PDB file of C-alpha atoms in Angstrom:
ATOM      1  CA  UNK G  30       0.000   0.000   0.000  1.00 89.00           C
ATOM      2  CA  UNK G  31       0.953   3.718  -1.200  1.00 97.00           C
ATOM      3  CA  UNK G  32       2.139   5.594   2.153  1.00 97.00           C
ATOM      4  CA  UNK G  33       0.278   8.689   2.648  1.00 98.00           C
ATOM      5  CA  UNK G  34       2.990  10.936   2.797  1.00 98.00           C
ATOM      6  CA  UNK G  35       4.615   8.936  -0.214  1.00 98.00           C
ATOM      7  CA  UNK G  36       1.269  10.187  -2.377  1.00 98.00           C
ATOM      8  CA  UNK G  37       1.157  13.712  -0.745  1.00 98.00           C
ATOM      9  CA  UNK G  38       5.044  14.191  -1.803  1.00 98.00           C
ATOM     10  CA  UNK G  39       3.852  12.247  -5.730  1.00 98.00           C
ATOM     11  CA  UNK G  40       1.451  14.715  -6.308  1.00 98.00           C
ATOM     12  CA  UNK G  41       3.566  18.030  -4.804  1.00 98.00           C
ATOM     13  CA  UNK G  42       6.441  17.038  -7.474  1.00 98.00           C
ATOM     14  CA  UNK G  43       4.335  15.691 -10.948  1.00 98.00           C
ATOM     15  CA  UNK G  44       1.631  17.721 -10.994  1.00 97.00           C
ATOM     16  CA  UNK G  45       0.914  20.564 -12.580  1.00 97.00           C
ATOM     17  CA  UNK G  46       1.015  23.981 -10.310  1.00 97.00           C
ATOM     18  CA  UNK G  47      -2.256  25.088 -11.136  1.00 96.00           C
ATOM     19  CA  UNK G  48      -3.724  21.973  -9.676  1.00 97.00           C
ATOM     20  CA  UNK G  49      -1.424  22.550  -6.747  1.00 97.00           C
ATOM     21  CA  UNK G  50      -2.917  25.804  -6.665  1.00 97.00           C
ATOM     22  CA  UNK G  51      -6.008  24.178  -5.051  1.00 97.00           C
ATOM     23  CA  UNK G  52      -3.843  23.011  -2.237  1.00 98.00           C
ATOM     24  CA  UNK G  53      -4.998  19.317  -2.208  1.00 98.00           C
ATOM     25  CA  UNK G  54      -4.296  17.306   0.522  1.00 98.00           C
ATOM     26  CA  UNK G  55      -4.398  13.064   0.349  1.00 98.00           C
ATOM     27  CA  UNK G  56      -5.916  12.074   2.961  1.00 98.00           C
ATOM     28  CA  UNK G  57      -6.308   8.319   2.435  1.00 98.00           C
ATOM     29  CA  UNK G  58      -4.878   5.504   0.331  1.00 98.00           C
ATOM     30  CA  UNK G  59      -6.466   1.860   0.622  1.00 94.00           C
ATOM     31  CA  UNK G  60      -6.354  -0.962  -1.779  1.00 90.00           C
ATOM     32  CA  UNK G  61      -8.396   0.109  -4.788  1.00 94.00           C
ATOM     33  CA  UNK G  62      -9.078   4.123  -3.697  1.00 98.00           C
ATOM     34  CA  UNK G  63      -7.821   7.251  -2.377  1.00 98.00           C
ATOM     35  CA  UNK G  64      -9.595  10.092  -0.566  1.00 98.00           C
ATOM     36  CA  UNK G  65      -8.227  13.504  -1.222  1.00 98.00           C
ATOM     37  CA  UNK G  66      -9.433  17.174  -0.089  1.00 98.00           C
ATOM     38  CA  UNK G  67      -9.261  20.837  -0.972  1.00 98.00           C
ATOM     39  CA  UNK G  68      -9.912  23.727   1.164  1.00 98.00           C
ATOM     40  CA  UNK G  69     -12.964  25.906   0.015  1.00 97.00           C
ATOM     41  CA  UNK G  70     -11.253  29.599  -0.964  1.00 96.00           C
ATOM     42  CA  UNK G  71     -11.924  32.768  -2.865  1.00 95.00           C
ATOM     43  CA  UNK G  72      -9.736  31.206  -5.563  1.00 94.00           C
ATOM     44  CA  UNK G  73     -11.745  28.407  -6.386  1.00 96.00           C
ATOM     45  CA  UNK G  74     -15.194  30.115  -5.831  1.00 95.00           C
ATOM     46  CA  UNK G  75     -17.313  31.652  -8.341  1.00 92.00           C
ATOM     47  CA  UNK G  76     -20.394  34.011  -7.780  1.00 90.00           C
ATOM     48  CA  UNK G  77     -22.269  33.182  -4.878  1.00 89.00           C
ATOM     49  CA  UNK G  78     -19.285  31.491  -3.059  1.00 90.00           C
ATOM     50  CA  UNK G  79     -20.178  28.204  -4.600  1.00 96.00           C
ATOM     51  CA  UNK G  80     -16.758  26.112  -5.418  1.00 97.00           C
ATOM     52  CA  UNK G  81     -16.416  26.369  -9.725  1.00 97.00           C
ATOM     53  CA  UNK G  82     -17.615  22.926 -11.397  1.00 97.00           C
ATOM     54  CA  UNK G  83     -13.614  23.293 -12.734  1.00 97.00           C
ATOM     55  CA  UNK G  84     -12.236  22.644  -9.523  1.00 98.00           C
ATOM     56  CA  UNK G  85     -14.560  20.288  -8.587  1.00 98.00           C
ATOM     57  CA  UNK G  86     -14.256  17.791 -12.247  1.00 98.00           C
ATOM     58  CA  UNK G  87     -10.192  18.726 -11.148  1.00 98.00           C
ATOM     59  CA  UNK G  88     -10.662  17.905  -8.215  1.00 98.00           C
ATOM     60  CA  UNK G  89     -12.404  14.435  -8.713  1.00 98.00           C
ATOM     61  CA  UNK G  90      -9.680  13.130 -11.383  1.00 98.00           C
ATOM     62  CA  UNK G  91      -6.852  13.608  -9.683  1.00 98.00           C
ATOM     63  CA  UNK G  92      -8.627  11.631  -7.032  1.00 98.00           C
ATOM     64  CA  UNK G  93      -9.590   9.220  -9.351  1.00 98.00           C
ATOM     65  CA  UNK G  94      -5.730   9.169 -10.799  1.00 98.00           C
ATOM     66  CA  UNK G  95      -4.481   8.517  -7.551  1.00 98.00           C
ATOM     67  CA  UNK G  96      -7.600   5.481  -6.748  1.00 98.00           C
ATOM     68  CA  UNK G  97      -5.367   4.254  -9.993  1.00 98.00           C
ATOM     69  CA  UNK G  98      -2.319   4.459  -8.158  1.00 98.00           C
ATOM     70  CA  UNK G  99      -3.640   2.743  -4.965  1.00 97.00           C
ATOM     71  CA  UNK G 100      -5.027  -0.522  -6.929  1.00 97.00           C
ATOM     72  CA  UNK G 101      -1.831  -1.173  -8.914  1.00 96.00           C
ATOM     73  CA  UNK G 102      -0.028  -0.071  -5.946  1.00 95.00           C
ATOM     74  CA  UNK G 103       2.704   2.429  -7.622  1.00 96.00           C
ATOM     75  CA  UNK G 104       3.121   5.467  -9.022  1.00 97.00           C
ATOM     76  CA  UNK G 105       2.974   3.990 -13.109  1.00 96.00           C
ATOM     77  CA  UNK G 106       1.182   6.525 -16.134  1.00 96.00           C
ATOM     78  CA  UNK G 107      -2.274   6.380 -16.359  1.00 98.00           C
ATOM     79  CA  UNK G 108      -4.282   9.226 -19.202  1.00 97.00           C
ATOM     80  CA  UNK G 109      -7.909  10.281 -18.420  1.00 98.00           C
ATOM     81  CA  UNK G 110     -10.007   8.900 -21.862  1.00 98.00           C
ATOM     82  CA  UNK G 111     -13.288  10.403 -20.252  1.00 98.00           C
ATOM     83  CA  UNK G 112     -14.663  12.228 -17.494  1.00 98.00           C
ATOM     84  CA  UNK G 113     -18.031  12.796 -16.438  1.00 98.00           C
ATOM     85  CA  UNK G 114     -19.233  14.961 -13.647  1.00 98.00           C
ATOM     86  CA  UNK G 115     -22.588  15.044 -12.578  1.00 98.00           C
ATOM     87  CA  UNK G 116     -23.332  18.125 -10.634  1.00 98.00           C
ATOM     88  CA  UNK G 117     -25.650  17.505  -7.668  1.00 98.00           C
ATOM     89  CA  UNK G 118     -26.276  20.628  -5.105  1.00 96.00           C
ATOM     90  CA  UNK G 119     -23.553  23.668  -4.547  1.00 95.00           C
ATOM     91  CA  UNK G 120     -20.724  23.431  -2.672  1.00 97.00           C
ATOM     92  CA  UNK G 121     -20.206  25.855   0.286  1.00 96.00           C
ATOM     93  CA  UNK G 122     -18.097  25.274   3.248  1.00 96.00           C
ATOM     94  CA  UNK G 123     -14.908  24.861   4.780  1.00 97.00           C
ATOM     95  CA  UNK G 124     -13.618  21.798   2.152  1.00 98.00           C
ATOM     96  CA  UNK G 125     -14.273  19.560  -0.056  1.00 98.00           C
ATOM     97  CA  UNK G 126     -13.867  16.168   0.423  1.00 98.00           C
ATOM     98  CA  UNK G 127     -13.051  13.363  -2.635  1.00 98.00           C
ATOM     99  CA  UNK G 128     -13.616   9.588  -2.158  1.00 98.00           C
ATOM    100  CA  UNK G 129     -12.196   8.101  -5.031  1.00 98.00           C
ATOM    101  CA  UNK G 130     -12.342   4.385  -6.078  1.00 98.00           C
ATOM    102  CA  UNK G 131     -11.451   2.120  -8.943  1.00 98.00           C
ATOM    103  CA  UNK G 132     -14.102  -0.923  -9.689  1.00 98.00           C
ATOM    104  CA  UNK G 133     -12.661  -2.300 -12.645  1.00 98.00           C
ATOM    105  CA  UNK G 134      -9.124  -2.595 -13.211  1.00 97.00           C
ATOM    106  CA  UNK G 135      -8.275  -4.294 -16.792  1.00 95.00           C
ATOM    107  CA  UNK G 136      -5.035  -5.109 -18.889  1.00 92.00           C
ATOM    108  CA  UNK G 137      -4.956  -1.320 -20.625  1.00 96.00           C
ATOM    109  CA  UNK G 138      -8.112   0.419 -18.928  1.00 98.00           C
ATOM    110  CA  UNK G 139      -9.148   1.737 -15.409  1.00 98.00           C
ATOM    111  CA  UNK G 140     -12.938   2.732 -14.469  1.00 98.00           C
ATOM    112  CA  UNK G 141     -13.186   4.352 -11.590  1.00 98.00           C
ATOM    113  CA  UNK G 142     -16.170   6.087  -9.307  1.00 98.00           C
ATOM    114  CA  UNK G 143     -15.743   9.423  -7.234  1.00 98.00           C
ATOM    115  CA  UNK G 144     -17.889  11.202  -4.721  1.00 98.00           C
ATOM    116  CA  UNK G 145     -17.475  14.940  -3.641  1.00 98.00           C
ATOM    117  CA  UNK G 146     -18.653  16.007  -0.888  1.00 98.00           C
ATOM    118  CA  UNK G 147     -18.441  19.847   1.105  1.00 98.00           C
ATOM    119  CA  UNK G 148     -17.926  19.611   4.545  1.00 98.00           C
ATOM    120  CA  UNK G 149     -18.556  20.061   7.543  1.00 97.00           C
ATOM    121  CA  UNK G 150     -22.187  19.521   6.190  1.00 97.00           C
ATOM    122  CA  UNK G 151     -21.306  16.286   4.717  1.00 97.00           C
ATOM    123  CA  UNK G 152     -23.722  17.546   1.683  1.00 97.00           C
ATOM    124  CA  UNK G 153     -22.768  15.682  -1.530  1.00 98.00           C
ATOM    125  CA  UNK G 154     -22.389  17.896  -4.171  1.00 98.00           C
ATOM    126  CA  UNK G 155     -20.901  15.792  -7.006  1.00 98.00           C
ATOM    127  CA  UNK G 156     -20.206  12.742  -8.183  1.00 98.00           C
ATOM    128  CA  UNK G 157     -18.133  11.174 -11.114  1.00 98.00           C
ATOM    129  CA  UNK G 158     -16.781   8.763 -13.299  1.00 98.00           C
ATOM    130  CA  UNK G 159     -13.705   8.240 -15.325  1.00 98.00           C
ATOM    131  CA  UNK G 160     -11.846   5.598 -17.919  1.00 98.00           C
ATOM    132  CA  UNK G 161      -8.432   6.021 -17.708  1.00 98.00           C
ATOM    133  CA  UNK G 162      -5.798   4.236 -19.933  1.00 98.00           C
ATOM    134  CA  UNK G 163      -2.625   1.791 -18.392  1.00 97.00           C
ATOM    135  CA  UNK G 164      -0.190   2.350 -21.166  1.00 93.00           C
ATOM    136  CA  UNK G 165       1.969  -0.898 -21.049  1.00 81.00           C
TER     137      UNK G 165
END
């Protein structure tokens, strides 16, 4: 299993800033998932201090990448072939909160699940789905 701090220190060197930007912090790696979280600021808000669907679809792949990570248990190069976020209710609050989870893992493809939620509430306000590709 993926240390947490081994993750945290992955995604603070290979990712690109302005997803660093939205200060994301793993929180949890198990066997086939990963929960990661963001901090709710004026950066990522839009009008009516709701978070921006961007951060949130953002947000839920690199979750979703890092779900990809857990289940073949390293760090190899996954691509995002599709994304969809389904937007449920806005997101206010303090954070927002990413369970991630991969529930098919083939030879060449990934399909993974993620839910967002905004805390402290514990409101869901999104939820997605992804295909990623295991180049070989």
């Amino acid at each position: 299993m993926i240390a947490i701090e081994t993750a945290q220190e992955f995604l603070n060197n290979n990712f690109a800033q302005w997803i660093l930007d939205m200060a994301i912090k793993v929180t949890d790696m198990c066997n086939d998932g990963a929960i990661l979280d963001i901090p709710i600021t004026p950066h990522i808000e839009r009008v009516g201090g709701i978070v921006c669907g961007q951060a949130l679809s953002s947000l839920a792949d690199t979750a979703m990448v890092f779900a990809c990570f857990s289940a073949m248990d390293g760090f190899k190069p996954v691509a995002t072939t599709n994304l969809e976020t389904r937007f449920l209710s806005g997101a206010k609050g303090e954070r927002i909160t990413c369970v991630a989870r991969v529930i098919k893992q083939g030879r060449s493809l990934m399909f993974c699940e993620a839910t967002l939620t905004a805390m402290p509430s514990d409101r869901a306000v999104a939820s997605a789905s992804a295909t990623f590709f295991v180049p070989n």
